[in-house]
Short mmCIF file of C-alpha atoms in Angstrom, two decimals:
data_model
loop_
_atom_site.label_atom_id
_atom_site.label_comp_id
_atom_site.label_asym_id
_atom_site.label_seq_id
_atom_site.Cartn_x
_atom_site.Cartn_y
_atom_site.Cartn_z
CA ASP A 24 76.38 -22.47 44.19
CA ALA A 25 78.49 -20.74 46.84
CA GLY A 26 75.57 -18.74 48.17
CA VAL A 27 75.73 -15.08 49.11
CA ILE A 28 79.29 -14.08 49.98
CA GLN A 29 80.09 -11.27 52.37
CA SER A 30 83.40 -9.81 53.40
CA PRO A 31 84.90 -9.18 55.80
CA ARG A 32 83.25 -11.52 58.30
CA HIS A 33 84.46 -9.43 61.20
CA GLU A 34 85.54 -5.81 61.35
CA VAL A 35 86.83 -3.87 64.32
CA THR A 36 87.50 -0.20 63.77
CA GLU A 37 87.78 3.04 65.64
CA MET A 38 85.20 5.77 65.67
CA GLY A 39 85.60 8.11 62.74
CA GLN A 40 87.09 5.55 60.40
CA GLU A 41 85.54 4.55 57.09
CA VAL A 42 84.10 1.05 56.88
CA THR A 43 83.28 -0.77 53.66
CA LEU A 44 81.27 -3.97 53.64
CA ARG A 45 81.11 -6.10 50.52
CA CYS A 46 78.59 -8.51 49.11
CA LYS A 47 78.46 -10.89 46.18
CA PRO A 48 74.90 -12.09 45.53
CA ILE A 49 73.96 -15.48 44.15
CA SER A 50 74.61 -15.61 40.44
CA GLY A 51 71.43 -14.89 38.48
CA HIS A 52 69.65 -13.11 41.31
CA ASN A 53 68.42 -9.64 40.41
CA SER A 54 67.45 -8.22 43.81
CA LEU A 55 69.86 -7.41 46.62
CA PHE A 56 69.09 -6.32 50.16
CA TRP A 57 71.21 -4.88 52.98
CA TYR A 58 70.02 -5.47 56.55
CA ARG A 59 71.33 -4.52 59.95
CA GLN A 60 70.71 -6.69 63.03
CA THR A 61 71.00 -5.55 66.63
CA MET A 62 69.59 -6.91 69.85
CA MET A 63 67.58 -3.77 70.45
CA ARG A 64 66.08 -3.22 67.01
CA GLY A 65 66.15 -6.68 65.49
CA LEU A 66 66.60 -7.05 61.74
CA GLU A 67 66.15 -3.80 59.82
CA LEU A 68 66.15 -3.34 56.07
CA LEU A 69 68.56 -0.58 55.10
CA ILE A 70 68.31 -0.52 51.31
CA TYR A 71 67.46 -2.75 48.41
CA PHE A 72 68.39 -2.87 44.75
CA ASN A 73 66.54 -4.30 41.81
CA ASN A 74 68.56 -4.91 38.65
CA ASN A 75 71.42 -2.90 40.22
CA VAL A 76 69.20 0.16 40.77
CA PRO A 77 68.50 1.37 44.34
CA ILE A 78 64.75 1.16 44.86
CA ASP A 79 64.21 2.06 48.50
CA ASP A 80 66.84 3.50 50.81
CA SER A 81 64.42 4.80 53.43
CA GLY A 82 65.96 2.47 55.99
CA MET A 83 69.43 3.98 55.70
CA PRO A 84 69.98 5.61 59.10
CA GLU A 85 71.65 8.80 57.91
CA ASP A 86 73.96 10.33 55.37
CA ARG A 87 76.94 8.54 56.85
CA PHE A 88 75.63 5.38 55.19
CA SER A 89 75.82 4.80 51.45
CA ALA A 90 75.40 1.75 49.24
CA LYS A 91 76.30 1.00 45.66
CA MET A 92 75.77 -1.81 43.23
CA PRO A 93 78.03 -1.19 40.23
CA ASN A 94 77.14 -4.51 38.62
CA ALA A 95 74.97 -7.57 39.14
CA SER A 96 77.62 -9.44 41.09
CA PHE A 97 78.86 -6.88 43.58
CA SER A 98 77.55 -4.42 46.13
CA THR A 99 79.09 -2.32 48.87
CA LEU A 100 77.77 -0.69 52.00
CA LYS A 101 79.93 2.14 53.27
CA ILE A 102 79.84 3.92 56.60
CA GLN A 103 81.81 7.16 56.81
CA PRO A 104 82.54 8.23 59.47
CA SER A 105 81.69 5.24 61.66
CA GLU A 106 80.29 5.63 65.18
CA PRO A 107 80.00 3.18 68.09
CA ARG A 108 76.22 2.99 67.59
CA ASP A 109 76.84 1.48 64.16
CA SER A 110 78.10 -1.68 65.84
CA ALA A 111 75.89 -4.50 64.59
CA VAL A 112 75.77 -7.47 62.27
CA TYR A 113 75.19 -6.44 58.68
CA PHE A 114 73.58 -8.95 56.35
CA CYS A 115 73.33 -8.99 52.61
CA ALA A 116 70.58 -11.04 50.97
CA SER A 117 69.61 -11.70 47.38
CA SER A 118 66.57 -13.01 45.56
CA PHE A 119 65.27 -13.59 42.07
CA VAL A 120 62.20 -11.99 40.58
CA PRO A 121 61.09 -13.66 37.31
CA GLY A 122 59.61 -10.55 35.77
CA GLN A 123 57.78 -7.28 36.25
CA GLY A 124 54.91 -7.67 38.65
CA ALA A 125 56.11 -11.05 39.89
CA THR A 126 56.50 -11.61 43.58
CA ARG A 127 59.83 -11.43 45.32
CA GLU A 128 59.77 -14.44 47.57
CA THR A 129 62.58 -16.32 49.24
CA GLN A 130 65.60 -14.30 50.20
CA TYR A 131 69.01 -15.94 50.57
CA PHE A 132 71.18 -14.47 53.26
CA GLY A 133 74.93 -14.22 53.52
CA PRO A 134 76.76 -15.09 56.75
CA GLY A 135 76.92 -11.45 57.80
CA THR A 136 79.65 -9.00 58.78
CA ARG A 137 80.02 -8.41 62.49
CA LEU A 138 81.06 -4.77 62.92
CA LEU A 139 82.43 -3.33 66.14
CA VAL A 140 83.17 0.38 66.27
CA LEU A 141 85.24 1.38 69.28
CA SER B 12 60.00 -0.40 62.54
CA GLN B 13 59.37 -4.11 62.97
CA GLN B 14 55.83 -5.08 62.08
CA GLY B 15 56.10 -8.72 62.99
CA GLU B 16 56.10 -9.71 66.61
CA GLU B 17 56.96 -13.22 67.66
CA ASP B 18 55.70 -14.87 70.78
CA PRO B 19 57.23 -16.17 72.95
CA GLN B 20 60.56 -14.36 72.88
CA ALA B 21 62.26 -17.50 74.19
CA LEU B 22 61.23 -21.13 74.43
CA SER B 23 63.01 -24.00 76.15
CA ILE B 24 61.88 -27.60 75.59
CA GLN B 25 63.16 -31.15 75.69
CA GLU B 26 64.05 -33.22 72.64
CA GLY B 27 61.00 -34.96 71.25
CA GLU B 28 58.56 -32.27 72.37
CA ASN B 29 56.73 -29.97 69.99
CA ALA B 30 57.58 -26.28 69.76
CA THR B 31 55.01 -23.66 68.79
CA MET B 32 55.88 -20.09 67.92
CA ASN B 33 53.43 -17.35 67.06
CA CYS B 34 53.73 -14.25 64.94
CA SER B 35 51.55 -11.20 64.43
CA TYR B 36 51.75 -8.61 61.69
CA LYS B 37 50.04 -5.31 61.01
CA THR B 38 49.35 -4.74 57.33
CA SER B 39 47.93 -6.67 54.38
CA ILE B 40 50.34 -9.26 53.13
CA ASN B 41 51.03 -11.25 50.00
CA ASN B 42 52.78 -14.02 51.90
CA LEU B 43 54.37 -14.76 55.22
CA GLN B 44 57.68 -16.56 55.61
CA TRP B 45 59.56 -18.20 58.44
CA TYR B 46 63.36 -18.15 58.69
CA ARG B 47 65.81 -19.80 61.05
CA GLN B 48 69.05 -18.30 62.30
CA ASN B 49 71.69 -20.37 64.00
CA SER B 50 74.01 -18.49 66.34
CA GLY B 51 76.49 -16.39 64.41
CA ARG B 52 75.04 -17.31 61.02
CA GLY B 53 72.76 -15.83 58.41
CA LEU B 54 69.04 -16.46 58.12
CA VAL B 55 67.82 -19.54 56.28
CA HIS B 56 64.41 -19.72 54.65
CA LEU B 57 62.18 -22.47 56.06
CA ILE B 58 58.70 -22.14 54.63
CA LEU B 59 56.38 -19.69 52.87
CA ILE B 60 52.61 -19.49 53.18
CA ARG B 61 50.56 -17.32 50.85
CA SER B 62 47.73 -15.07 51.97
CA ASN B 63 45.13 -17.36 50.40
CA GLU B 64 46.46 -20.43 52.23
CA ARG B 65 45.55 -21.44 55.76
CA GLU B 66 47.99 -24.24 56.48
CA LYS B 67 51.16 -25.63 55.02
CA HIS B 68 53.46 -28.50 55.90
CA SER B 69 57.11 -29.19 55.19
CA GLY B 70 58.68 -32.15 56.93
CA ARG B 71 58.39 -31.56 60.67
CA LEU B 72 57.21 -27.99 60.12
CA ARG B 73 53.60 -26.89 60.10
CA VAL B 74 52.62 -23.29 59.47
CA THR B 75 49.19 -21.77 59.83
CA LEU B 76 47.98 -18.36 58.74
CA ASP B 77 44.94 -16.45 59.95
CA THR B 78 44.62 -13.29 57.89
CA SER B 79 41.55 -12.14 59.86
CA LYS B 80 43.69 -12.03 63.00
CA LYS B 81 46.86 -11.09 61.14
CA SER B 82 48.70 -13.93 62.80
CA SER B 83 50.69 -17.03 61.96
CA SER B 84 52.10 -19.93 63.91
CA LEU B 85 55.03 -22.25 63.32
CA LEU B 86 54.93 -25.72 64.82
CA ILE B 87 58.04 -27.89 64.93
CA THR B 88 57.14 -31.46 65.80
CA ALA B 89 59.41 -33.99 67.49
CA SER B 90 62.08 -31.38 68.12
CA ARG B 91 65.78 -32.18 68.05
CA ALA B 92 68.77 -30.50 69.66
CA ALA B 93 69.76 -29.37 66.15
CA ASP B 94 66.57 -27.27 66.00
CA THR B 95 68.10 -24.92 68.58
CA ALA B 96 68.13 -21.53 66.86
CA SER B 97 66.25 -18.27 66.55
CA TYR B 98 63.13 -18.31 64.40
CA PHE B 99 61.82 -15.24 62.60
CA CYS B 100 58.60 -14.56 60.80
CA ALA B 101 58.72 -12.15 57.87
CA SER B 102 55.74 -10.62 56.13
CA MET B 103 55.83 -9.74 52.44
CA ASN B 104 53.65 -6.70 51.87
CA SER B 105 50.95 -6.61 49.24
CA GLY B 106 53.14 -4.40 47.06
CA TYR B 107 55.51 -7.36 46.63
CA SER B 108 58.54 -5.32 47.55
CA THR B 109 60.16 -6.10 50.87
CA LEU B 110 60.05 -8.40 53.85
CA THR B 111 59.42 -7.06 57.33
CA PHE B 112 60.96 -9.25 60.01
CA GLY B 113 59.88 -9.78 63.58
CA LYS B 114 62.34 -9.86 66.44
CA GLY B 115 62.35 -13.62 66.64
CA THR B 116 61.85 -16.47 69.07
CA MET B 117 64.92 -18.11 70.57
CA LEU B 118 64.32 -21.85 70.77
CA LEU B 119 66.48 -24.07 72.97
CA VAL B 120 66.03 -27.82 72.61
CA SER B 121 67.78 -29.79 75.31
CA PRO B 122 68.88 -33.39 74.74
#
Protein backbone atom coordinates (compact mmCIF):
# COMPACT_ATOMS: atom_id res chain seq x y z
CA ASP A 1 0.00 0.00 0.00
CA ALA A 2 1.26 3.50 -0.82
CA GLY A 3 0.12 4.92 2.49
CA VAL A 4 -1.60 8.26 2.90
CA ILE A 5 -0.75 10.57 0.02
CA GLN A 6 -0.73 14.33 0.35
CA SER A 7 -0.14 17.02 -2.22
CA PRO A 8 1.50 19.36 -2.64
CA ARG A 9 4.40 18.62 -0.29
CA HIS A 10 5.37 22.27 -0.18
CA GLU A 11 3.35 25.38 -0.91
CA VAL A 12 4.47 28.98 -0.85
CA THR A 13 1.82 31.59 -1.48
CA GLU A 14 1.06 35.20 -0.83
CA MET A 15 -1.38 36.50 1.71
CA GLY A 16 -4.90 36.61 0.35
CA GLN A 17 -4.47 33.74 -2.06
CA GLU A 18 -6.53 30.56 -1.96
CA VAL A 19 -4.72 27.40 -0.91
CA THR A 20 -5.99 23.88 -1.50
CA LEU A 21 -4.39 20.89 0.17
CA ARG A 22 -5.20 17.39 -1.01
CA CYS A 23 -5.24 14.00 0.65
CA LYS A 24 -5.76 10.44 -0.50
CA PRO A 25 -6.32 8.11 2.47
CA ILE A 26 -5.28 4.49 2.61
CA SER A 27 -7.64 2.36 0.59
CA GLY A 28 -10.30 0.79 2.80
CA HIS A 29 -9.94 3.28 5.63
CA ASN A 30 -13.19 4.97 6.62
CA SER A 31 -11.98 7.78 8.89
CA LEU A 32 -9.93 10.77 7.80
CA PHE A 33 -8.36 13.47 9.93
CA TRP A 34 -6.79 16.85 9.14
CA TYR A 35 -4.19 18.19 11.57
CA ARG A 36 -2.08 21.32 11.72
CA GLN A 37 1.36 21.36 13.35
CA THR A 38 3.22 24.45 14.53
CA MET A 39 6.03 24.94 16.99
CA MET A 40 3.87 27.05 19.25
CA ARG A 41 0.70 24.96 19.34
CA GLY A 42 1.94 21.49 18.50
CA LEU A 43 -0.35 19.11 16.63
CA GLU A 44 -3.97 20.26 16.48
CA LEU A 45 -6.92 18.36 15.07
CA LEU A 46 -8.81 20.55 12.63
CA ILE A 47 -11.59 18.25 11.42
CA TYR A 48 -12.36 14.60 10.96
CA PHE A 49 -14.62 12.60 8.69
CA ASN A 50 -16.22 9.23 9.19
CA ASN A 51 -17.53 7.48 6.07
CA ASN A 52 -17.03 10.77 4.15
CA VAL A 53 -19.23 12.73 6.58
CA PRO A 54 -17.71 15.55 8.67
CA ILE A 55 -18.15 14.61 12.32
CA ASP A 56 -16.32 17.29 14.26
CA ASP A 57 -14.98 20.52 12.81
CA SER A 58 -14.60 22.34 16.11
CA GLY A 59 -10.87 22.58 15.54
CA MET A 60 -11.20 24.56 12.32
CA PRO A 61 -9.75 27.97 13.21
CA GLU A 62 -12.28 30.13 11.40
CA ASP A 63 -14.50 30.44 8.37
CA ARG A 64 -11.52 30.86 6.10
CA PHE A 65 -10.92 27.12 6.49
CA SER A 66 -13.12 24.52 4.85
CA ALA A 67 -12.76 20.80 4.22
CA LYS A 68 -14.56 18.37 1.97
CA MET A 69 -14.54 14.66 1.37
CA PRO A 70 -16.49 14.00 -1.83
CA ASN A 71 -15.65 10.29 -1.82
CA ALA A 72 -13.80 7.68 0.21
CA SER A 73 -10.51 8.23 -1.59
CA PHE A 74 -10.15 11.99 -1.63
CA SER A 75 -10.32 14.97 0.69
CA THR A 76 -9.39 18.63 0.43
CA LEU A 77 -8.60 21.33 2.95
CA LYS A 78 -9.04 24.83 1.60
CA ILE A 79 -7.90 28.12 3.06
CA GLN A 80 -9.40 31.24 1.51
CA PRO A 81 -8.05 33.84 1.92
CA SER A 82 -4.75 32.67 3.38
CA GLU A 83 -2.88 34.65 6.04
CA PRO A 84 0.72 34.48 7.29
CA ARG A 85 -0.46 32.93 10.57
CA ASP A 86 -1.72 29.93 8.60
CA SER A 87 1.89 28.95 7.90
CA ALA A 88 2.32 25.45 9.30
CA VAL A 89 2.63 21.81 8.35
CA TYR A 90 -0.74 20.27 7.56
CA PHE A 91 -1.12 16.53 8.01
CA CYS A 92 -3.79 14.19 6.80
CA ALA A 93 -4.28 10.87 8.60
CA SER A 94 -6.61 7.95 8.08
CA SER A 95 -7.78 4.99 10.10
CA PHE A 96 -10.19 2.09 9.93
CA VAL A 97 -13.08 1.48 12.27
CA PRO A 98 -14.55 -2.04 11.96
CA GLY A 99 -18.07 -1.07 12.90
CA GLN A 100 -20.37 1.11 14.96
CA GLY A 101 -19.14 1.41 18.51
CA ALA A 102 -15.73 -0.01 17.68
CA THR A 103 -12.66 1.88 18.70
CA ARG A 104 -10.71 4.04 16.32
CA GLU A 105 -7.14 3.12 17.07
CA THR A 106 -4.01 3.54 15.01
CA GLN A 107 -3.91 6.51 12.70
CA TYR A 108 -1.71 6.51 9.62
CA PHE A 109 -0.23 9.85 8.73
CA GLY A 110 0.73 11.30 5.39
CA PRO A 111 4.04 13.12 4.89
CA GLY A 112 2.40 16.51 5.35
CA THR A 113 2.16 19.73 3.35
CA ARG A 114 4.48 22.49 4.47
CA LEU A 115 2.63 25.77 3.88
CA LEU A 116 4.28 29.17 3.93
CA VAL A 117 2.10 32.23 3.51
CA LEU A 118 4.08 35.39 2.82
CA SER B 1 -5.86 22.60 23.38
CA GLN B 2 -3.25 19.91 23.93
CA GLN B 3 -4.12 17.61 26.79
CA GLY B 4 -1.00 15.51 26.69
CA GLU B 5 2.20 16.94 28.03
CA GLU B 6 5.48 15.20 27.43
CA ASP B 7 8.46 15.46 29.70
CA PRO B 8 11.24 16.24 29.05
CA GLN B 9 10.83 18.53 26.06
CA ALA B 10 14.26 17.48 24.81
CA LEU B 11 16.58 14.61 25.65
CA SER B 12 20.14 14.01 24.51
CA ILE B 13 21.85 10.66 25.12
CA GLN B 14 24.61 8.45 23.78
CA GLU B 15 24.06 5.35 21.68
CA GLY B 16 23.46 2.32 23.85
CA GLU B 17 21.85 4.28 26.69
CA ASN B 18 18.19 4.03 27.59
CA ALA B 19 15.78 6.90 26.93
CA THR B 20 12.72 7.52 29.08
CA MET B 21 9.96 9.92 28.14
CA ASN B 22 6.91 10.73 30.22
CA CYS B 23 3.44 11.86 29.30
CA SER B 24 0.50 13.19 31.29
CA TYR B 25 -3.10 13.54 30.21
CA LYS B 26 -6.19 15.09 31.71
CA THR B 27 -9.34 13.12 30.96
CA SER B 28 -10.49 9.50 31.03
CA ILE B 29 -9.05 7.52 28.18
CA ASN B 30 -9.76 4.38 26.23
CA ASN B 31 -6.14 3.96 25.20
CA LEU B 32 -2.90 5.86 24.95
CA GLN B 33 -0.60 5.72 21.96
CA TRP B 34 2.96 6.75 21.21
CA TYR B 35 4.06 8.05 17.81
CA ARG B 36 7.43 8.95 16.37
CA GLN B 37 8.13 11.77 13.94
CA ASN B 38 11.37 12.03 12.05
CA SER B 39 12.36 15.50 10.91
CA GLY B 40 10.23 16.65 8.01
CA ARG B 41 8.09 13.51 7.99
CA GLY B 42 4.69 12.39 9.17
CA LEU B 43 3.97 10.64 12.45
CA VAL B 44 4.41 6.89 12.69
CA HIS B 45 2.52 4.78 15.21
CA LEU B 46 4.77 2.91 17.65
CA ILE B 47 2.67 1.28 20.32
CA LEU B 48 -0.78 1.37 21.93
CA ILE B 49 -1.65 0.60 25.53
CA ARG B 50 -5.25 0.22 26.64
CA SER B 51 -6.67 1.73 29.81
CA ASN B 52 -6.91 -1.68 31.48
CA GLU B 53 -3.25 -2.49 30.78
CA ARG B 54 -0.33 -1.40 32.92
CA GLU B 55 2.66 -2.34 30.79
CA LYS B 56 3.35 -3.31 27.23
CA HIS B 57 6.46 -4.26 25.28
CA SER B 58 7.34 -4.11 21.60
CA GLY B 59 10.93 -4.83 20.66
CA ARG B 60 13.10 -2.23 22.39
CA LEU B 61 10.04 -0.24 23.47
CA ARG B 62 8.38 -0.50 26.86
CA VAL B 63 5.31 1.52 27.72
CA THR B 64 3.68 1.86 31.11
CA LEU B 65 0.35 3.40 31.99
CA ASP B 66 -0.83 4.65 35.37
CA THR B 67 -4.46 5.68 35.06
CA SER B 68 -4.62 6.81 38.70
CA LYS B 69 -1.94 9.40 37.95
CA LYS B 70 -3.07 9.93 34.36
CA SER B 71 0.45 9.35 33.14
CA SER B 72 2.42 7.11 30.81
CA SER B 73 6.07 6.52 30.09
CA LEU B 74 7.94 5.30 27.03
CA LEU B 75 11.27 3.58 27.51
CA ILE B 76 13.57 2.94 24.56
CA THR B 77 16.33 0.54 25.52
CA ALA B 78 19.77 0.33 23.93
CA SER B 79 19.15 3.44 21.86
CA ARG B 80 20.57 3.88 18.38
CA ALA B 81 21.34 6.98 16.34
CA ALA B 82 18.37 6.02 14.14
CA ASP B 83 16.07 6.56 17.14
CA THR B 84 16.71 10.30 16.86
CA ALA B 85 13.25 11.82 16.36
CA SER B 86 10.41 13.51 18.16
CA TYR B 87 8.13 11.27 20.20
CA PHE B 88 4.50 12.10 20.89
CA CYS B 89 1.96 10.59 23.21
CA ALA B 90 -1.67 10.67 22.12
CA SER B 91 -4.66 9.90 24.28
CA MET B 92 -7.82 8.37 22.83
CA ASN B 93 -10.80 9.65 24.79
CA SER B 94 -13.39 7.37 26.28
CA GLY B 95 -15.83 8.35 23.55
CA TYR B 96 -13.58 6.58 21.03
CA SER B 97 -13.52 9.55 18.71
CA THR B 98 -10.26 11.43 18.44
CA LEU B 99 -6.66 11.46 19.55
CA THR B 100 -5.25 14.35 21.55
CA PHE B 101 -1.53 14.78 21.03
CA GLY B 102 1.06 16.19 23.37
CA LYS B 103 3.76 18.56 22.19
CA GLY B 104 6.39 15.88 22.05
CA THR B 105 9.87 15.06 23.28
CA MET B 106 12.79 15.64 20.94
CA LEU B 107 15.26 12.79 21.35
CA LEU B 108 18.83 13.09 20.08
CA VAL B 109 20.95 9.94 20.15
CA SER B 110 24.60 10.60 19.46
CA PRO B 111 26.87 7.90 18.02
